[in-house]
């Protein structure tokens, strides 16, 4: 059984992520989409548990599971008996950093390899940050976020802007 891990922040999940999840689910027997809580990125708009809830609302595919992890992805993969990491590549700018990460992860866990899926053209420019920025300006989000979560994102941004008086997430 080929299990792949798709790690990321998913704060929140976008249509770009969903596209990669579906393609990975076709390629592997099981895909674990894992919210990685990264010591370098503090805070975030949604808590890790909320991010998982939003993903569950957005996509139901039999061989896709969701999880959260606070450690290194190389250790997490070992724990799960997975030897493939899935990454999406939007542009050459993603490539350099992702190849470096792939090498580090294989160094930490020699049985772990990374498979890259090129972004579908229409999502090449799309990131969670772009979607959040557009949401702040009340742009139409239909082409960026799964429709099931658009209201959750808008509501969260409204609550945050009330609480924080404009502080950015
Ligand atoms: P971001 O905040 O930039 O969306 P994530 O950490 O949530 O980043 O991304 C997780 C993974 O999904 C990374 O491998 C990233 O390259 C990939 N990814 C993110 N957005 C897209 C997209 N629009 N198309 C393809 N891959 C993507």
mmCIF file of C-alpha atoms and ligand atoms in Angstrom:
data_model
loop_
_atom_site.group_PDB
_atom_site.id
_atom_site.type_symbol
_atom_site.label_atom_id
_atom_site.label_comp_id
_atom_site.label_asym_id
_atom_site.label_seq_id
_atom_site.Cartn_x
_atom_site.Cartn_y
_atom_site.Cartn_z
ATOM 1 C CA UNK A 1 0.000 0.000 0.000
ATOM 2 C CA UNK A 2 1.528 3.302 -1.162
ATOM 3 C CA UNK A 3 0.849 6.039 1.343
ATOM 4 C CA UNK A 4 1.774 9.638 0.559
ATOM 5 C CA UNK A 5 1.857 12.621 2.887
ATOM 6 C CA UNK A 6 0.850 16.052 1.599
ATOM 7 C CA UNK A 7 2.181 18.539 4.170
ATOM 8 C CA UNK A 8 1.464 22.254 4.344
ATOM 9 C CA UNK A 9 -0.068 25.130 6.265
ATOM 10 C CA UNK A 10 -3.487 25.055 4.542
ATOM 11 C CA UNK A 11 -4.490 28.317 6.255
ATOM 12 C CA UNK A 12 -7.023 27.958 4.676
ATOM 13 C CA UNK A 13 -7.221 25.255 2.005
ATOM 14 C CA UNK A 14 -7.538 26.755 -1.511
ATOM 15 C CA UNK A 15 -8.726 25.337 -4.834
ATOM 16 C CA UNK A 16 -5.019 24.983 -5.699
ATOM 17 C CA UNK A 17 -4.534 22.613 -2.752
ATOM 18 C CA UNK A 18 -7.728 20.704 -3.595
ATOM 19 C CA UNK A 19 -6.474 20.177 -7.128
ATOM 20 C CA UNK A 20 -3.222 18.668 -5.816
ATOM 21 C CA UNK A 21 -5.060 16.486 -3.253
ATOM 22 C CA UNK A 22 -7.314 14.997 -5.956
ATOM 23 C CA UNK A 23 -4.399 14.269 -8.263
ATOM 24 C CA UNK A 24 -2.374 12.701 -5.445
ATOM 25 C CA UNK A 25 -5.396 10.563 -4.476
ATOM 26 C CA UNK A 26 -5.395 9.157 -8.022
ATOM 27 C CA UNK A 27 -1.688 8.405 -7.898
ATOM 28 C CA UNK A 28 -1.401 6.796 -4.436
ATOM 29 C CA UNK A 29 -3.422 4.293 -2.397
ATOM 30 C CA UNK A 30 -3.731 6.653 0.543
ATOM 31 C CA UNK A 31 -3.007 10.362 0.983
ATOM 32 C CA UNK A 32 -2.623 11.946 4.396
ATOM 33 C CA UNK A 33 -3.036 15.714 4.152
ATOM 34 C CA UNK A 34 -1.173 16.982 7.178
ATOM 35 C CA UNK A 35 -1.341 20.466 8.666
ATOM 36 C CA UNK A 36 2.224 21.087 9.759
ATOM 37 C CA UNK A 37 2.513 23.471 12.653
ATOM 38 C CA UNK A 38 5.716 25.220 11.812
ATOM 39 C CA UNK A 39 7.795 26.922 14.483
ATOM 40 C CA UNK A 40 8.882 29.495 11.903
ATOM 41 C CA UNK A 41 5.353 30.606 10.989
ATOM 42 C CA UNK A 42 3.599 31.913 14.070
ATOM 43 C CA UNK A 43 -0.111 32.156 14.525
ATOM 44 C CA UNK A 44 -2.151 31.916 11.383
ATOM 45 C CA UNK A 45 -5.744 32.829 10.725
ATOM 46 C CA UNK A 46 -7.229 29.428 11.621
ATOM 47 C CA UNK A 47 -6.096 26.987 14.317
ATOM 48 C CA UNK A 48 -4.741 23.660 12.984
ATOM 49 C CA UNK A 49 -7.980 21.925 14.026
ATOM 50 C CA UNK A 50 -10.096 24.527 12.227
ATOM 51 C CA UNK A 51 -7.982 24.091 9.080
ATOM 52 C CA UNK A 52 -8.730 20.362 9.156
ATOM 53 C CA UNK A 53 -12.445 21.050 9.605
ATOM 54 C CA UNK A 54 -12.389 23.358 6.562
ATOM 55 C CA UNK A 55 -10.647 20.674 4.508
ATOM 56 C CA UNK A 56 -13.176 18.045 5.615
ATOM 57 C CA UNK A 57 -15.983 20.346 4.494
ATOM 58 C CA UNK A 58 -14.312 20.953 1.132
ATOM 59 C CA UNK A 59 -13.273 17.518 -0.010
ATOM 60 C CA UNK A 60 -14.489 14.007 0.682
ATOM 61 C CA UNK A 61 -12.428 11.398 -1.110
ATOM 62 C CA UNK A 62 -12.307 7.855 0.223
ATOM 63 C CA UNK A 63 -8.528 7.480 0.327
ATOM 64 C CA UNK A 64 -7.758 10.951 1.722
ATOM 65 C CA UNK A 65 -7.280 11.544 5.452
ATOM 66 C CA UNK A 66 -6.497 14.705 7.400
ATOM 67 C CA UNK A 67 -4.161 15.139 10.327
ATOM 68 C CA UNK A 68 -2.077 17.677 12.198
ATOM 69 C CA UNK A 69 1.557 17.379 13.225
ATOM 70 C CA UNK A 70 3.806 19.535 15.397
ATOM 71 C CA UNK A 71 7.127 17.875 14.567
ATOM 72 C CA UNK A 72 9.306 17.164 11.560
ATOM 73 C CA UNK A 73 7.618 15.791 8.474
ATOM 74 C CA UNK A 74 10.473 13.257 8.058
ATOM 75 C CA UNK A 75 9.626 11.734 11.467
ATOM 76 C CA UNK A 76 5.891 11.954 10.851
ATOM 77 C CA UNK A 77 6.230 10.014 7.578
ATOM 78 C CA UNK A 78 8.180 7.262 9.356
ATOM 79 C CA UNK A 79 5.483 7.049 12.014
ATOM 80 C CA UNK A 80 2.815 6.653 9.325
ATOM 81 C CA UNK A 81 4.788 4.139 7.248
ATOM 82 C CA UNK A 82 4.779 6.551 4.295
ATOM 83 C CA UNK A 83 7.729 6.997 1.968
ATOM 84 C CA UNK A 84 6.369 9.670 -0.373
ATOM 85 C CA UNK A 85 5.880 13.376 0.244
ATOM 86 C CA UNK A 86 3.639 15.257 -2.169
ATOM 87 C CA UNK A 87 4.371 18.882 -2.982
ATOM 88 C CA UNK A 88 2.744 21.286 -5.408
ATOM 89 C CA UNK A 89 4.913 23.476 -7.606
ATOM 90 C CA UNK A 90 3.500 26.788 -8.703
ATOM 91 C CA UNK A 91 6.505 28.500 -10.208
ATOM 92 C CA UNK A 92 10.254 28.359 -10.408
ATOM 93 C CA UNK A 93 10.276 30.337 -7.166
ATOM 94 C CA UNK A 94 8.694 27.337 -5.354
ATOM 95 C CA UNK A 95 11.142 24.967 -7.011
ATOM 96 C CA UNK A 96 14.384 26.077 -5.376
ATOM 97 C CA UNK A 97 13.083 25.922 -1.830
ATOM 98 C CA UNK A 98 11.122 22.711 -2.387
ATOM 99 C CA UNK A 99 14.111 20.857 -3.854
ATOM 100 C CA UNK A 100 16.205 21.938 -0.883
ATOM 101 C CA UNK A 101 13.483 20.700 1.514
ATOM 102 C CA UNK A 102 13.237 17.423 -0.400
ATOM 103 C CA UNK A 103 16.971 16.856 0.049
ATOM 104 C CA UNK A 104 16.842 17.677 3.747
ATOM 105 C CA UNK A 105 13.910 15.319 4.269
ATOM 106 C CA UNK A 106 15.678 12.457 2.486
ATOM 107 C CA UNK A 107 18.761 13.126 4.575
ATOM 108 C CA UNK A 108 16.669 12.884 7.756
ATOM 109 C CA UNK A 109 14.701 9.871 6.539
ATOM 110 C CA UNK A 110 16.508 8.026 3.704
ATOM 111 C CA UNK A 111 13.413 6.034 2.721
ATOM 112 C CA UNK A 112 11.486 9.254 2.065
ATOM 113 C CA UNK A 113 11.200 10.709 -1.429
ATOM 114 C CA UNK A 114 9.337 13.779 -2.715
ATOM 115 C CA UNK A 115 6.994 13.837 -5.694
ATOM 116 C CA UNK A 116 6.122 17.186 -7.260
ATOM 117 C CA UNK A 117 2.844 17.958 -8.964
ATOM 118 C CA UNK A 118 2.905 21.002 -11.220
ATOM 119 C CA UNK A 119 0.147 23.466 -10.482
ATOM 120 C CA UNK A 120 -2.769 23.550 -12.866
ATOM 121 C CA UNK A 121 -2.343 26.704 -14.915
ATOM 122 C CA UNK A 122 -5.330 28.548 -13.488
ATOM 123 C CA UNK A 123 -4.080 28.111 -9.911
ATOM 124 C CA UNK A 124 -0.457 29.019 -10.540
ATOM 125 C CA UNK A 125 -0.760 32.384 -8.809
ATOM 126 C CA UNK A 126 -2.952 31.120 -5.973
ATOM 127 C CA UNK A 127 -1.827 30.815 -2.357
ATOM 128 C CA UNK A 128 -3.657 30.946 0.974
ATOM 129 C CA UNK A 129 -2.175 34.410 1.525
ATOM 130 C CA UNK A 130 -3.530 35.678 -1.806
ATOM 131 C CA UNK A 131 -6.982 34.267 -0.990
ATOM 132 C CA UNK A 132 -6.966 35.930 2.454
ATOM 133 C CA UNK A 133 -5.845 39.233 0.999
ATOM 134 C CA UNK A 134 -8.651 39.138 -1.577
ATOM 135 C CA UNK A 135 -11.160 38.197 1.123
ATOM 136 C CA UNK A 136 -10.140 41.253 3.169
ATOM 137 C CA UNK A 137 -11.095 43.415 0.206
ATOM 138 C CA UNK A 138 -14.398 41.565 -0.276
ATOM 139 C CA UNK A 139 -13.391 40.244 -3.697
ATOM 140 C CA UNK A 140 -15.340 37.387 -5.252
ATOM 141 C CA UNK A 141 -13.629 34.225 -3.976
ATOM 142 C CA UNK A 142 -15.389 31.613 -6.111
ATOM 143 C CA UNK A 143 -12.303 30.926 -8.202
ATOM 144 C CA UNK A 144 -9.927 30.764 -5.253
ATOM 145 C CA UNK A 145 -11.573 28.945 -2.346
ATOM 146 C CA UNK A 146 -13.882 25.913 -2.123
ATOM 147 C CA UNK A 147 -17.401 27.369 -1.956
ATOM 148 C CA UNK A 148 -18.151 25.379 1.225
ATOM 149 C CA UNK A 149 -15.655 27.482 3.222
ATOM 150 C CA UNK A 150 -15.990 30.975 1.753
ATOM 151 C CA UNK A 151 -18.316 32.171 4.519
ATOM 152 C CA UNK A 152 -16.079 30.678 7.222
ATOM 153 C CA UNK A 153 -13.112 32.631 5.865
ATOM 154 C CA UNK A 154 -15.073 35.875 5.590
ATOM 155 C CA UNK A 155 -16.494 35.474 9.103
ATOM 156 C CA UNK A 156 -13.108 34.698 10.599
ATOM 157 C CA UNK A 157 -11.535 37.747 8.979
ATOM 158 C CA UNK A 158 -14.372 39.938 10.275
ATOM 159 C CA UNK A 159 -13.935 38.596 13.814
ATOM 160 C CA UNK A 160 -10.169 39.027 13.640
ATOM 161 C CA UNK A 161 -10.332 42.557 12.327
ATOM 162 C CA UNK A 162 -12.740 43.476 15.150
ATOM 163 C CA UNK A 163 -10.495 41.831 17.743
ATOM 164 C CA UNK A 164 -7.187 43.083 16.473
ATOM 165 C CA UNK A 165 -8.086 46.396 15.014
ATOM 166 C CA UNK A 166 -6.601 45.687 11.622
ATOM 167 C CA UNK A 167 -3.670 43.472 12.652
ATOM 168 C CA UNK A 168 -2.813 41.209 9.670
ATOM 169 C CA UNK A 169 -2.746 37.413 9.613
HETATM 170 P P1 LIG B 1 0.551 28.438 0.749
HETATM 171 O O1 LIG B 1 0.288 29.183 2.033
HETATM 172 O O2 LIG B 1 1.606 29.093 -0.089
HETATM 173 O O3 LIG B 1 -0.677 28.126 -0.015
HETATM 174 P P2 LIG B 1 0.976 25.783 1.924
HETATM 175 O O4 LIG B 1 2.047 25.498 2.920
HETATM 176 O O5 LIG B 1 -0.411 25.767 2.446
HETATM 177 O O6 LIG B 1 1.312 27.150 1.182
HETATM 178 O O7 LIG B 1 1.117 24.787 0.690
HETATM 179 C C1 LIG B 1 1.233 23.404 0.845
HETATM 180 C C2 LIG B 1 1.711 22.781 -0.425
HETATM 181 O O8 LIG B 1 0.766 23.059 -1.476
HETATM 182 C C3 LIG B 1 3.053 23.275 -0.961
HETATM 183 O O9 LIG B 1 3.704 22.158 -1.551
HETATM 184 C C4 LIG B 1 2.666 24.290 -2.000
HETATM 185 O O10 LIG B 1 3.668 24.408 -2.986
HETATM 186 C C5 LIG B 1 1.417 23.656 -2.568
HETATM 187 N N1 LIG B 1 0.504 24.630 -3.160
HETATM 188 C C6 LIG B 1 -0.061 25.693 -2.567
HETATM 189 N N2 LIG B 1 -0.857 26.362 -3.423
HETATM 190 C C7 LIG B 1 -0.796 25.705 -4.604
HETATM 191 C C8 LIG B 1 -1.363 25.924 -5.906
HETATM 192 N N3 LIG B 1 -2.142 26.961 -6.156
HETATM 193 N N4 LIG B 1 -1.060 25.027 -6.881
HETATM 194 C C9 LIG B 1 -0.229 24.001 -6.636
HETATM 195 N N5 LIG B 1 0.353 23.750 -5.439
HETATM 196 C C10 LIG B 1 0.081 24.586 -4.439
#
